[in-house]
mmCIF file of C-alpha atoms (C1' of nucleotides) in Angstrom:
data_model
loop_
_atom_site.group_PDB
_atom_site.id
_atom_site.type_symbol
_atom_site.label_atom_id
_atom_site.label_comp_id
_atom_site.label_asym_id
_atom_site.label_seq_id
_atom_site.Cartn_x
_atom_site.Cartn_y
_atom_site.Cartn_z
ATOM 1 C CA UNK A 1 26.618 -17.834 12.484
ATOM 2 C CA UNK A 2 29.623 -18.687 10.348
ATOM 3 C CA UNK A 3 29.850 -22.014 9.071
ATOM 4 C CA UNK A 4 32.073 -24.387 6.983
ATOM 5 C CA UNK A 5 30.295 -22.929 4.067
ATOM 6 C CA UNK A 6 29.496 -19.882 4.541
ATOM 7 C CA UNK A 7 33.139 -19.049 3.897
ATOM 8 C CA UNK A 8 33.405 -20.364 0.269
ATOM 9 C CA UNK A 9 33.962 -17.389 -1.918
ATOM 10 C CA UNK A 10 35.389 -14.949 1.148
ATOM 11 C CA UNK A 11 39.076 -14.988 0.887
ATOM 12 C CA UNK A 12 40.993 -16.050 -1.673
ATOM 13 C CA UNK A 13 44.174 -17.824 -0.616
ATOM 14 C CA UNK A 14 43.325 -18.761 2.397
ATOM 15 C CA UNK A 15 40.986 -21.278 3.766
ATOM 16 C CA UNK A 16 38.259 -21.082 1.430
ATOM 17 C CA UNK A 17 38.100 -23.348 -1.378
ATOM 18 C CA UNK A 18 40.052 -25.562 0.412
ATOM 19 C CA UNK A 19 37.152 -26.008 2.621
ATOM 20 C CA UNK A 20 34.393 -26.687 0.313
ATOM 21 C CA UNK A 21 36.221 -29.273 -1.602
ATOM 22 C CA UNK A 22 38.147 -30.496 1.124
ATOM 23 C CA UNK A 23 35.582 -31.354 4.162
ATOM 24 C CA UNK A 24 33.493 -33.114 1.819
ATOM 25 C CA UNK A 25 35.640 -35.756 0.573
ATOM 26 C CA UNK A 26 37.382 -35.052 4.012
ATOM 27 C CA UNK A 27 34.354 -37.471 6.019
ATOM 28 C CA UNK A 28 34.795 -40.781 7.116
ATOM 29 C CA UNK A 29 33.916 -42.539 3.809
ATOM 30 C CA UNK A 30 34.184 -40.485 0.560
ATOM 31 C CA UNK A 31 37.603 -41.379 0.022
ATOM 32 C CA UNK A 32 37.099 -45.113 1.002
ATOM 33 C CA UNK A 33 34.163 -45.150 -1.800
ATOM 34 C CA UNK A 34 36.821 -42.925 -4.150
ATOM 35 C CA UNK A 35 39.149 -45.712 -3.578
ATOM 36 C CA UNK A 36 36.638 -48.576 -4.646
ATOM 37 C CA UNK A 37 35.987 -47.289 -7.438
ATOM 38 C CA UNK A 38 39.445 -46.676 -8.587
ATOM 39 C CA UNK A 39 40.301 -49.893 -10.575
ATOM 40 C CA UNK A 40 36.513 -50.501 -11.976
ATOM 41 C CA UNK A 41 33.107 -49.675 -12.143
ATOM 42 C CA UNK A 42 30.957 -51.466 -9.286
ATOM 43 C CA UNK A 43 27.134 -51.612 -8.251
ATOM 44 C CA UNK A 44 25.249 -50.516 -4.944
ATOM 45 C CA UNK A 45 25.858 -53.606 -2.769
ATOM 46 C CA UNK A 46 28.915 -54.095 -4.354
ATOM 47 C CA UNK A 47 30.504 -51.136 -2.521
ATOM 48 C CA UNK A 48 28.312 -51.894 0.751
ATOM 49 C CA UNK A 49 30.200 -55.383 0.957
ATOM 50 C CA UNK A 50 33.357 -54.219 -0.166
ATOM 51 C CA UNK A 51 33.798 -51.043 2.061
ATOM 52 C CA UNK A 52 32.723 -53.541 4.868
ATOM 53 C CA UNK A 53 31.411 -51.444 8.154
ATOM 54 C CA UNK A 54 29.525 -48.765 6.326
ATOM 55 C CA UNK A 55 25.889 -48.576 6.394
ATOM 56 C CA UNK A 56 23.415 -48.513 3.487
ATOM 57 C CA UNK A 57 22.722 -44.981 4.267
ATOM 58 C CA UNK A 58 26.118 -43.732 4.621
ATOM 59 C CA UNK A 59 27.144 -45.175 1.134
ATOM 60 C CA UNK A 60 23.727 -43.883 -0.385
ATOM 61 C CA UNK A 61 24.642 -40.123 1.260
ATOM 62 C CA UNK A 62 28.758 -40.581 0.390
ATOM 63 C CA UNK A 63 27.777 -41.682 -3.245
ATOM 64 C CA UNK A 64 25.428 -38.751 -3.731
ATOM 65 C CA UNK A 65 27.465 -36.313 -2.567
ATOM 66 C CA UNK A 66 30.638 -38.029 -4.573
ATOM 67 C CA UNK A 67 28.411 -37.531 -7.753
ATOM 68 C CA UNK A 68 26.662 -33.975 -6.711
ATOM 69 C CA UNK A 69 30.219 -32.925 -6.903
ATOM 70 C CA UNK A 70 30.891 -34.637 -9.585
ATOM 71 C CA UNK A 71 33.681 -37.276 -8.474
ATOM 72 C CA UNK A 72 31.345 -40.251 -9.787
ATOM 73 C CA UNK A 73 28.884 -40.865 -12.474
ATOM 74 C CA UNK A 74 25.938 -42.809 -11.704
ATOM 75 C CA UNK A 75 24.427 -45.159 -14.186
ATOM 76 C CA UNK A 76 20.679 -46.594 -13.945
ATOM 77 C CA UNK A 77 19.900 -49.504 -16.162
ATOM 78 C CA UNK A 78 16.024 -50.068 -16.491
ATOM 79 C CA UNK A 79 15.939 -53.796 -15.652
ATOM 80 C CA UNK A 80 13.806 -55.930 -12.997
ATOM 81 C CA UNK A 81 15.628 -56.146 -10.551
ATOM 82 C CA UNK A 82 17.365 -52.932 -11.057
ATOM 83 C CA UNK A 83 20.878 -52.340 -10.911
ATOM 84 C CA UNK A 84 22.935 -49.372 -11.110
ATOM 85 C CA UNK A 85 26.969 -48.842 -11.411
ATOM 86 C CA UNK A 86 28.872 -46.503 -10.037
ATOM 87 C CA UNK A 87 32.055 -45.058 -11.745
ATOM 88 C CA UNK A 88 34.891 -42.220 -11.263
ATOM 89 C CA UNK A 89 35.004 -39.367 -13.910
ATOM 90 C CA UNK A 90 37.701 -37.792 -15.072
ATOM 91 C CA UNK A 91 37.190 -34.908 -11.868
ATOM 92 C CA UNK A 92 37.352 -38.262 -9.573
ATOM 93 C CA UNK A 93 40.332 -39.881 -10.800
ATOM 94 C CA UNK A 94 42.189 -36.495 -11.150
ATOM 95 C CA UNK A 95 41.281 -36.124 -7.434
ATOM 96 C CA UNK A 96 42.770 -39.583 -6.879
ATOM 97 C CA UNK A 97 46.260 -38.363 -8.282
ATOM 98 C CA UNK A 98 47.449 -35.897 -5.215
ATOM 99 C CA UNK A 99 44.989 -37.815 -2.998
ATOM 100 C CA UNK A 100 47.115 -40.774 -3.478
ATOM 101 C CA UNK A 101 49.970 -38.862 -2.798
ATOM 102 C CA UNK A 102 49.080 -37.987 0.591
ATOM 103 C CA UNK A 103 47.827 -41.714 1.354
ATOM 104 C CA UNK A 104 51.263 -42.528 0.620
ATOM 105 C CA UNK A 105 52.904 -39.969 2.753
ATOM 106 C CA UNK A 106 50.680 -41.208 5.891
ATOM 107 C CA UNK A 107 51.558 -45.124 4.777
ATOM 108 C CA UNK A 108 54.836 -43.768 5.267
ATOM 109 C CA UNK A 109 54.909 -41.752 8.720
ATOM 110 C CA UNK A 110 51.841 -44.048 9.931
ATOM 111 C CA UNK A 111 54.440 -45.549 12.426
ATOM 112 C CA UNK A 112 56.236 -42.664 13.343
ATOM 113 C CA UNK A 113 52.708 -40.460 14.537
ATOM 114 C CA UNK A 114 51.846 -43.864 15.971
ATOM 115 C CA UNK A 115 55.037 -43.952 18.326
ATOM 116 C CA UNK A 116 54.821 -40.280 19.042
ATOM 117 C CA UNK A 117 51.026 -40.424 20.394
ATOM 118 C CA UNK A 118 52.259 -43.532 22.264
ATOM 119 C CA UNK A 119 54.841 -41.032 24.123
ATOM 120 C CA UNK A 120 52.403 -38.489 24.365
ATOM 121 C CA UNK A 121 49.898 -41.045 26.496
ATOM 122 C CA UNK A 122 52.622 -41.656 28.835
ATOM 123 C CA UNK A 123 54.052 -39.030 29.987
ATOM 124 C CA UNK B 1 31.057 -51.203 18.533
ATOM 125 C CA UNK B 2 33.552 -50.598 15.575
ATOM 126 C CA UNK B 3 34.316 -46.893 14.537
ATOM 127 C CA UNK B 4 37.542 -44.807 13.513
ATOM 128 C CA UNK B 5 40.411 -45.828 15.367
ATOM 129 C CA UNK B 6 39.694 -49.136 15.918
ATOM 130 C CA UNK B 7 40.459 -50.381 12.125
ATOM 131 C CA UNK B 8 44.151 -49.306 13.542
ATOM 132 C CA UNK B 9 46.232 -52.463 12.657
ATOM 133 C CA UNK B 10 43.510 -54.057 10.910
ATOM 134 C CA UNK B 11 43.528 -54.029 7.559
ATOM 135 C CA UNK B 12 47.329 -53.571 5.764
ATOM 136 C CA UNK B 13 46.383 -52.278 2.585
ATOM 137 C CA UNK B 14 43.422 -50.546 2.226
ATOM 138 C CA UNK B 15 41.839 -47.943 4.571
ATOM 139 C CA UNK B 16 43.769 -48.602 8.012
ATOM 140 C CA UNK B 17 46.742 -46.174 8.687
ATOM 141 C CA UNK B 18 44.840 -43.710 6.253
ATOM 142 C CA UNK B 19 42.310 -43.734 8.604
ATOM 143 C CA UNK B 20 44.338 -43.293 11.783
ATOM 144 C CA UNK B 21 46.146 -40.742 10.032
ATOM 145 C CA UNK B 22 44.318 -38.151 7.936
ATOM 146 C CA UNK B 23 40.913 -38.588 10.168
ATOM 147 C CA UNK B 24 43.108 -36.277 12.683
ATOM 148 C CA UNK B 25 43.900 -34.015 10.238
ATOM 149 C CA UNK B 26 41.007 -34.214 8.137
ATOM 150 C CA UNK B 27 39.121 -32.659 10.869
ATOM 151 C CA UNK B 28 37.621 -29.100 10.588
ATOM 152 C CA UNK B 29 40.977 -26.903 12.036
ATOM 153 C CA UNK B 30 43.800 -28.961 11.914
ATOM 154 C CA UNK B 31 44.896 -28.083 8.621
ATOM 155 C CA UNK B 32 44.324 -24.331 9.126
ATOM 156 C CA UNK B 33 46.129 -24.518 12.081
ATOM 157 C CA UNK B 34 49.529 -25.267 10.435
ATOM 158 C CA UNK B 35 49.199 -23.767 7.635
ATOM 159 C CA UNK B 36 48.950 -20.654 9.972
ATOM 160 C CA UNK B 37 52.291 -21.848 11.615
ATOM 161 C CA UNK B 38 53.611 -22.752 8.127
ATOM 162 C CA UNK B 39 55.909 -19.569 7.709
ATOM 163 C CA UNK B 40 56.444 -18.752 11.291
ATOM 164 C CA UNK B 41 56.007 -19.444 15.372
ATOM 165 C CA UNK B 42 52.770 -18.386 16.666
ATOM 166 C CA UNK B 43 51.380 -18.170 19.957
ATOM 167 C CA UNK B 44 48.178 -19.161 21.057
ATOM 168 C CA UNK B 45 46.179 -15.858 20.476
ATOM 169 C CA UNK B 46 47.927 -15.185 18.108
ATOM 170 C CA UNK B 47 46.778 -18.352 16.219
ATOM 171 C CA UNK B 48 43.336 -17.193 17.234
ATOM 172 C CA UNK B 49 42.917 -14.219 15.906
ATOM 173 C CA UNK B 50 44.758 -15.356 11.872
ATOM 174 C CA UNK B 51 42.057 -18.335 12.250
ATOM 175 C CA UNK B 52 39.360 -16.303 12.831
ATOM 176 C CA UNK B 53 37.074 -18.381 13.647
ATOM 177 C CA UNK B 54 38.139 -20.882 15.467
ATOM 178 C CA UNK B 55 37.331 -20.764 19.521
ATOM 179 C CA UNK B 56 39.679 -20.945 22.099
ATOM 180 C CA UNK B 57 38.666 -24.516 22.685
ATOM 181 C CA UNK B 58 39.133 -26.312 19.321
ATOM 182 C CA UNK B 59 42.352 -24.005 18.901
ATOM 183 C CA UNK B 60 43.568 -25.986 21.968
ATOM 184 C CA UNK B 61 42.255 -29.084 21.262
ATOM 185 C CA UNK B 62 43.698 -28.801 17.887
ATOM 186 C CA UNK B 63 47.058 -27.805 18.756
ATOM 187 C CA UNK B 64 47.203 -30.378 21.513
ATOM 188 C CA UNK B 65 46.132 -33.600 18.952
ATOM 189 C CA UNK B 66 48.923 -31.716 16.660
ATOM 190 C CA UNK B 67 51.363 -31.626 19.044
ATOM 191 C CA UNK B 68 50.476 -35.544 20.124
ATOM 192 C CA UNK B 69 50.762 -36.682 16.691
ATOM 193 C CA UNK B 70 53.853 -35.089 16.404
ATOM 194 C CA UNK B 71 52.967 -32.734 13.775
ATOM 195 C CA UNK B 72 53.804 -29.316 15.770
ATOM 196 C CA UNK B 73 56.336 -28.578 18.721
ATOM 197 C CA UNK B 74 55.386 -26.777 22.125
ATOM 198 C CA UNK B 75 57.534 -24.350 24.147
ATOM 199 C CA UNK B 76 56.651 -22.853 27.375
ATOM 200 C CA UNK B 77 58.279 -20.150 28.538
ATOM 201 C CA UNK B 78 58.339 -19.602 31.939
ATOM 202 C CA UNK B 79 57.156 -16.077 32.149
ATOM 203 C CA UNK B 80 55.179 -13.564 33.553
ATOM 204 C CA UNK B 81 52.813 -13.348 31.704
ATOM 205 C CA UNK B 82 53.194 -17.063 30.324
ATOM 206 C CA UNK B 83 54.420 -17.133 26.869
ATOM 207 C CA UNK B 84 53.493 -20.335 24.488
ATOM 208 C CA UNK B 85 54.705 -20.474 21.029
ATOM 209 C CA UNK B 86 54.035 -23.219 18.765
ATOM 210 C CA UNK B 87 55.625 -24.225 15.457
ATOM 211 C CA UNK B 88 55.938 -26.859 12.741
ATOM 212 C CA UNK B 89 58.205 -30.177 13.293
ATOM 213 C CA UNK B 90 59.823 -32.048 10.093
ATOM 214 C CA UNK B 91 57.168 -34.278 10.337
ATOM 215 C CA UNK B 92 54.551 -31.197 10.024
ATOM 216 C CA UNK B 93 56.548 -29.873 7.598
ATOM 217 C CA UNK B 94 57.138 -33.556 5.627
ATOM 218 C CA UNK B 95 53.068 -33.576 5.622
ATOM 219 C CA UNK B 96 53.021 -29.821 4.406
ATOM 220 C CA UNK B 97 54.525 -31.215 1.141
ATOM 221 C CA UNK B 98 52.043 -33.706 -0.371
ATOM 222 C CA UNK B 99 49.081 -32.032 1.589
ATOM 223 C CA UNK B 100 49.752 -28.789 -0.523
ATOM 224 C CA UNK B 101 49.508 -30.653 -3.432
ATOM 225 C CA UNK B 102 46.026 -31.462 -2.654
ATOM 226 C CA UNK B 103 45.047 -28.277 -1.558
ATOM 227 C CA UNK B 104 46.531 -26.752 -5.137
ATOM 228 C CA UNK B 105 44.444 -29.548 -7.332
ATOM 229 C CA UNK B 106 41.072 -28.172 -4.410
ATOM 230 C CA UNK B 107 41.953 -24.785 -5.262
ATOM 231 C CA UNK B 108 42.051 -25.451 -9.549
ATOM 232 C CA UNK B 109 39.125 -27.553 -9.519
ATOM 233 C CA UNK B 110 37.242 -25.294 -6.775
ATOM 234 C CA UNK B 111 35.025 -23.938 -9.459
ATOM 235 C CA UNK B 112 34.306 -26.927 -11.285
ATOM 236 C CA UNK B 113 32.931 -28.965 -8.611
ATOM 237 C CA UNK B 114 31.209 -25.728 -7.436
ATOM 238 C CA UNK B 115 29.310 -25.649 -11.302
ATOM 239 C CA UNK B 116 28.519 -29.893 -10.567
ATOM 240 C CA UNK B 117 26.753 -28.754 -7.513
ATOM 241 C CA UNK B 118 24.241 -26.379 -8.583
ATOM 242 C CA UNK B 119 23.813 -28.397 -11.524
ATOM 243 C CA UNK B 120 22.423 -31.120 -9.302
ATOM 244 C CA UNK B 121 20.641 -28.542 -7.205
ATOM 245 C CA UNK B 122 18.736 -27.513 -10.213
ATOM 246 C CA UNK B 123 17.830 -30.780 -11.652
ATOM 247 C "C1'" DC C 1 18.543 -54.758 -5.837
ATOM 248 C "C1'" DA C 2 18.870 -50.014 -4.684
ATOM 249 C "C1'" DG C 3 17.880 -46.685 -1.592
ATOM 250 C "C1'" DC C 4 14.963 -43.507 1.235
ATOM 251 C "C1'" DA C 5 12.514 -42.432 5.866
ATOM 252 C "C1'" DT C 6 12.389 -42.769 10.688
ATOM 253 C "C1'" DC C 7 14.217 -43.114 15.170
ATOM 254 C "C1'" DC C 8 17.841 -42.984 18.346
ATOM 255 C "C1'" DA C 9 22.559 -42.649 20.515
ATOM 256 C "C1'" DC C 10 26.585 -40.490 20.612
ATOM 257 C "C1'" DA C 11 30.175 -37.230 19.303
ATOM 258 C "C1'" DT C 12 31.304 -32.687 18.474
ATOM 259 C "C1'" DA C 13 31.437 -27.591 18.519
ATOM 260 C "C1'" DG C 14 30.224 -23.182 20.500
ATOM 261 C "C1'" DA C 15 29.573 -20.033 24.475
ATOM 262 C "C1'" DT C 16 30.743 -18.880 28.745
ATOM 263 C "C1'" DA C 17 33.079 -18.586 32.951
ATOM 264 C "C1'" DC C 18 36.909 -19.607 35.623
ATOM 265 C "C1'" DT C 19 42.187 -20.535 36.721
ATOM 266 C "C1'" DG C 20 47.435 -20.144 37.006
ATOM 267 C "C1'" DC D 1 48.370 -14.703 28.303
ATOM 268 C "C1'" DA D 2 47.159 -19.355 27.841
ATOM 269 C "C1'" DG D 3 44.484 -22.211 28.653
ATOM 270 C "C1'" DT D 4 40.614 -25.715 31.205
ATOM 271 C "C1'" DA D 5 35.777 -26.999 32.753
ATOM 272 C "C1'" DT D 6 30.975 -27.118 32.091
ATOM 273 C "C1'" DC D 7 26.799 -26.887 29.753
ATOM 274 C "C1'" DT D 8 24.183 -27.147 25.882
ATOM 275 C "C1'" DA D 9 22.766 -27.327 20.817
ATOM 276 C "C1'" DT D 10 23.448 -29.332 16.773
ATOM 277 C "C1'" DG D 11 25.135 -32.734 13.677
ATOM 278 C "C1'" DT D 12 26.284 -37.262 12.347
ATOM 279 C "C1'" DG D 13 26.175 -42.152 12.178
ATOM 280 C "C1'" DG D 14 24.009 -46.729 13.011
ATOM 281 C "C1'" DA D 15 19.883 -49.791 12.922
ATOM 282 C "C1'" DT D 16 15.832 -50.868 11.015
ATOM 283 C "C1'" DG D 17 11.869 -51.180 8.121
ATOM 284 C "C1'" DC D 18 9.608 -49.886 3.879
ATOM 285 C "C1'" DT D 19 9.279 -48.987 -1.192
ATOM 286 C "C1'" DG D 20 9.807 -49.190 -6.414
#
DNA sequence: CAGCATCCACATAGATACTG
DNA sequence: CAGTATCTATGTGGATGCTG
């Protein structure tokens, strides 16, 4: 059965890279974590209090995946009690450049799609 | 419960319209879909078959949330047999701009990120 | 503190069949 | 041709408790 991933590598222009990349930071949180890290390094429960409604798993599965693809660097600091820091690489803040771009463009037309799905509902 | 759409309004800065916004079109075919209208009209098979695979289902689903948002037009004509086309608005076309942008930085860093993952898979 | 394992509820996608 | 309805399988997220 073809899958999300299965088509990484098939055709060229298309809609293949674009997936792989793409649906991964696409989820519900990757790009809120990106975002919190933008202006500084931060720690574990840092991000869980700052993000606000996500749960300790989802950050835990967000922030390895962010660093599997190598948006983040994770830091481990052998102390009692432990604490580790999250931070964007170079990869992640390059990301943040276009990504920003398109935050911007649906700041901008936020209203407008708003008042269009209102129209939508009632007719 | 709080999930997606109901941070709507919420919160001005941070991850509120971006939410309301790019979770639509962050989903698995919405961005294939206009891309696929991008240079021309298309009708509903049509815009099955150049997907691929997408079922008949999502395609409609898809094209419907587009059309809601206000992202794609819809025009009947009242044939026999029925003829649909769809095609891009200046709002899908406005979002075309700064989305491509992201899918050019997906497609140069593709390979990069693809290296960061199976050097985590091997570790 | 940081984070994994388990369990559970819900959302989502595919397949299929049917309609105008 | 252009969909919609139903049914089901899988995935995904939240809550919680446990560990180093």
């Amino acid at each position: 059965m073809p899958s999300k991933t299965d088509r990484a590598g098939e055709r060229p222009g298309a809609g293949c890279p674009i997936r792989g990349v793409l649906d991964r930071i696409g989820d519900q949180w990757s790009l809120l974590t990106l975002e919190a890290l933008e202006t500084e390094k931060k720690r574990f429960n840092e991000l869980l209090r700052e993000i606000g409604d996500i749960s300790k798993q989802m950050l835990s599965k967000t922030l390895r995946h962010l660093e599997q693809d190598g948006y983040i660097r994770r830091t481990v600091y052998p102390e009692v009690p432990p604490r580790v820091e999250y931070e964007l690489t170079e990869l992640g803040r390059s990301f943040l450049i276009p990504m920003k771009a398109l935050v911007g463009w649906a700041e901008q037309n936020h209203s407008e799609i708003i008042r269009s799905r209102l129209r939508h509902e009632t007719e």
